[in-house]
Amino acid sequence: WNSFECSVIAREAYAGGVAVDVATGNTYWTNTRQESIEVASYNGTFRTTLISGIIQPRGIVLDIVNK
């Protein structure tokens, strides 16, 4: 993990889960307060909400085989 990943996750006091895709350089996390799944690149750019309206998202897993 680099400093960006740690700072983004630290700001998300309601992060329920984190997954790192080393092949694409993206970090994904669940946000229980915003009821969403979010993503950002390793360097902090392209942070966005992928899915919203999920009630109390807790964990996240990447399917790197079937992408």
Backbone as a printed PyTorch tensor [residue, N CA C, xyz], in Angstrom:
tensor([[[  0.8290,  -1.1860,   0.0000],
         [  0.0000,   0.0000,   0.0000],
         [  0.8660,   1.2390,   0.0000]],

        [[  0.4160,   2.2510,  -0.6860],
         [  1.1740,   3.4880,  -0.6760],
         [  0.4670,   4.5350,   0.1800]],

        [[  1.0280,   5.7170,   0.2740],
         [  0.4700,   6.7490,   1.1610],
         [ -0.9100,   7.1970,   0.7180]],

        [[ -1.1750,   7.2070,  -0.5970],
         [ -2.5050,   7.6090,  -1.0550],
         [ -3.5620,   6.6450,  -0.5480]],

        [[ -3.3390,   5.3550,  -0.7260],
         [ -4.3250,   4.3600,  -0.2940],
         [ -4.6350,   4.5070,   1.1790]],

        [[ -3.6150,   4.6780,   1.9640],
         [ -3.8070,   4.8050,   3.4050],
         [ -4.5640,   6.0750,   3.7470]],

        [[ -4.2680,   7.1830,   3.0750],
         [ -4.9490,   8.4340,   3.3970],
         [ -6.4010,   8.4070,   2.9630]],

        [[ -6.7040,   7.8300,   1.8140],
         [ -8.0960,   7.7390,   1.3690],
         [ -8.8840,   6.8720,   2.3230]],

        [[ -8.3510,   5.7390,   2.6840],
         [ -9.0550,   4.8220,   3.5710],
         [ -9.1740,   5.4320,   4.9670]],

        [[ -8.1670,   6.1430,   5.4260],
         [ -8.2240,   6.7820,   6.7410],
         [ -9.3190,   7.8360,   6.7920]],

        [[ -9.5290,   8.5600,   5.7010],
         [-10.5930,   9.5690,   5.6620],
         [-11.9690,   8.9200,   5.6380]],

        [[-12.0470,   7.7090,   5.1600],
         [-13.3180,   7.0000,   5.1060],
         [-13.5200,   6.2410,   6.4060]],

        [[-14.0180,   6.9310,   7.4010],
         [-14.2000,   6.3170,   8.7090],
         [-15.1900,   5.1640,   8.6620]],

        [[-15.9580,   5.0980,   7.6020],
         [-16.9780,   4.0640,   7.4790],
         [-16.6230,   3.0490,   6.4030]],

        [[-15.3360,   2.8950,   6.1060],
         [-14.9090,   1.9010,   5.1170],
         [-15.1320,   0.5140,   5.6940]],

        [[-15.9220,  -0.2960,   4.9830],
         [-16.2400,  -1.6320,   5.4700],
         [-15.3220,  -2.6970,   4.9090]],

        [[-14.7180,  -2.4320,   3.7770],
         [-13.8270,  -3.3980,   3.1560],
         [-12.9590,  -2.7230,   2.1220]],

        [[-11.8230,  -3.3370,   1.8370],
         [-10.8640,  -2.7890,   0.8760],
         [-10.3380,  -3.9210,   0.0190]],

        [[-10.1940,  -3.6630,  -1.2840],
         [ -9.5970,  -4.6340,  -2.2020],
         [ -8.6750,  -3.8800,  -3.1570]],

        [[ -7.5090,  -4.4570,  -3.4110],
         [ -6.5210,  -3.8360,  -4.2870],
         [ -6.3260,  -4.7190,  -5.5160]],

        [[ -6.4700,  -4.1190,  -6.6870],
         [ -6.2260,  -4.8210,  -7.9480],
         [ -4.8480,  -4.3970,  -8.4520]],

        [[ -3.8560,  -5.2220,  -8.2160],
         [ -2.4950,  -4.8630,  -8.5950],
         [ -2.3040,  -4.8300, -10.1030]],

        [[ -3.1160,  -5.5610, -10.8490],
         [ -2.9920,  -5.5810, -12.3120],
         [ -3.4020,  -4.2500, -12.9360]],

        [[ -4.4340,  -3.6100, -12.3810],
         [ -4.9130,  -2.3450, -12.9460],
         [ -4.4460,  -1.1220, -12.1700]],

        [[ -3.9520,  -1.3490, -10.9530],
         [ -3.5120,  -0.2280, -10.1310],
         [ -4.6570,   0.5040,  -9.4590]],

        [[ -5.7620,  -0.1800,  -9.2280],
         [ -6.9180,   0.4390,  -8.5820],
         [ -7.1400,  -0.1120,  -7.1870]],

        [[ -7.6600,   0.7450,  -6.3240],
         [ -8.0640,   0.3520,  -4.9860],
         [ -9.5670,   0.5660,  -4.8770]],

        [[-10.2770,  -0.4390,  -4.4010],
         [-11.7250,  -0.4020,  -4.2520],
         [-12.0630,  -0.4850,  -2.7730]],

        [[-13.1060,   0.2060,  -2.3270],
         [-13.5290,   0.1070,  -0.9420],
         [-15.0310,   0.3410,  -0.8420]],

        [[-15.5910,  -0.2040,   0.2330],
         [-16.9980,   0.0350,   0.5200],
         [-17.1010,   1.1940,   1.4990]],

        [[-18.1400,   1.9730,   1.3590],
         [-18.3650,   3.1310,   2.2130],
         [-19.7570,   2.9830,   2.8090]],

        [[-19.8200,   2.5740,   4.0760],
         [-21.1260,   2.3220,   4.6940],
         [-21.9140,   3.6050,   4.9480]],

        [[-21.2340,   4.7120,   5.1620],
         [-21.9480,   5.9810,   5.3790],
         [-22.5990,   6.4690,   4.0920]],

        [[-21.8690,   6.3690,   2.9820],
         [-22.3980,   6.8020,   1.6900],
         [-23.1910,   5.6970,   0.9860]],

        [[-23.1830,   4.4920,   1.5780],
         [-23.8560,   3.3160,   1.0030],
         [-23.4160,   3.1140,  -0.4470]],

        [[-22.0790,   2.9770,  -0.6100],
         [-21.5340,   2.9010,  -1.9540],
         [-20.2730,   2.0430,  -2.0150]],

        [[-19.8660,   1.7540,  -3.2520],
         [-18.5600,   1.1590,  -3.5460],
         [-17.8090,   2.1890,  -4.3690]],

        [[-16.5810,   2.4800,  -3.9420],
         [-15.7860,   3.5060,  -4.5990],
         [-14.4670,   2.9260,  -5.0970]],

        [[-13.8340,   3.6590,  -6.0150],
         [-12.5630,   3.2260,  -6.5880],
         [-11.6920,   4.4500,  -6.8270]],

        [[-10.3950,   4.2400,  -6.7610],
         [ -9.4260,   5.2690,  -7.1340],
         [ -8.1580,   4.5710,  -7.6020]],

        [[ -7.4100,   5.2430,  -8.4550],
         [ -6.1320,   4.6910,  -8.8980],
         [ -5.0970,   4.8670,  -7.7870]],

        [[ -3.9920,   4.1710,  -7.9100],
         [ -2.9440,   4.2170,  -6.8860],
         [ -2.4590,   5.6320,  -6.5890]],

        [[ -2.3990,   6.4630,  -7.6120],
         [ -1.8420,   7.8020,  -7.3880],
         [ -2.8960,   8.8160,  -6.9350]],

        [[ -4.1100,   8.3640,  -6.7050],
         [ -5.1450,   9.2420,  -6.1800],
         [ -6.0460,   9.8680,  -7.2150]],

        [[ -5.7650,   9.6530,  -8.4730],
         [ -6.6130,  10.2110,  -9.5220],
         [ -7.7760,   9.2640,  -9.8080]],

        [[ -8.7560,   9.7740, -10.4840],
         [ -9.9020,   8.9920, -10.9470],
         [-10.7380,   8.3850,  -9.8240]],

        [[-10.7830,   9.0610,  -8.6800],
         [-11.6460,   8.5670,  -7.6010],
         [-13.0970,   8.7670,  -8.0180]],

        [[-13.8820,   7.7170,  -7.8880],
         [-15.2760,   7.7980,  -8.2800],
         [-16.1200,   6.7780,  -7.5210]],

        [[-17.3980,   7.0160,  -7.4880],
         [-18.3450,   6.0700,  -6.9240],
         [-18.8120,   5.1510,  -8.0380]],

        [[-18.6250,   3.8480,  -7.8550],
         [-19.0410,   2.8770,  -8.8610],
         [-20.5040,   2.5000,  -8.7200]],

        [[-20.9240,   2.2600,  -7.4730],
         [-22.2910,   1.8240,  -7.1970],
         [-22.7600,   2.5460,  -5.9450]],

        [[-23.9770,   3.0420,  -5.9630],
         [-24.5240,   3.6790,  -4.7660],
         [-25.8730,   3.0450,  -4.4410]],

        [[-26.3600,   3.3180,  -3.2500],
         [-27.6390,   2.7820,  -2.8280],
         [-27.5610,   1.3750,  -2.2510]],

        [[-26.3710,   0.9470,  -1.8630],
         [-26.1900,  -0.3700,  -1.2460],
         [-26.3240,  -0.1840,   0.2630]],

        [[-27.2230,  -0.9050,   0.8770],
         [-27.4480,  -0.7530,   2.3070],
         [-26.3470,  -1.4610,   3.0860]],

        [[-25.6150,  -0.6970,   3.8760],
         [-24.5370,  -1.1580,   4.7430],
         [-23.5570,  -2.1200,   4.0590]],

        [[-22.8800,  -1.6750,   2.9970],
         [-21.8730,  -2.5430,   2.3750],
         [-20.7320,  -2.8060,   3.3500]],

        [[-20.2970,  -4.0350,   3.4520],
         [-19.2870,  -4.3950,   4.4470],
         [-17.9660,  -4.8450,   3.8360]],

        [[-18.0050,  -5.8150,   2.9480],
         [-16.7820,  -6.3530,   2.3900],
         [-16.7830,  -6.2440,   0.8800]],

        [[-15.6210,  -6.4640,   0.3030],
         [-15.5000,  -6.4110,  -1.1440],
         [-14.4370,  -7.4080,  -1.5840]],

        [[-14.7180,  -8.1020,  -2.6770],
         [-13.7980,  -9.0850,  -3.2360],
         [-13.7390,  -8.8640,  -4.7310]],

        [[-12.5560,  -8.9340,  -5.3000],
         [-12.3970,  -8.7910,  -6.7460],
         [-12.3090, -10.1540,  -7.3950]],

        [[-12.9830, -10.3320,  -8.5160],
         [-12.8930, -11.5580,  -9.2920],
         [-11.8570, -11.3250, -10.3900]],

        [[-10.6010, -11.5940, -10.0870],
         [ -9.5260, -11.2890, -11.0340],
         [ -9.4210, -12.3400, -12.1420]],

        [[-10.0900, -13.4710, -11.9900],
         [-10.0720, -14.5050, -13.0180],
         [-11.0200, -14.1320, -14.1570]],

        [[-12.2520, -13.7420, -13.8130],
         [-13.2750, -13.4640, -14.8330],
         [-13.4080, -11.9900, -15.2070]],

        [[-12.7590, -11.1160, -14.4750],
         [-12.7810,  -9.6730, -14.7060],
         [-14.1090,  -9.2340, -15.2700]]])
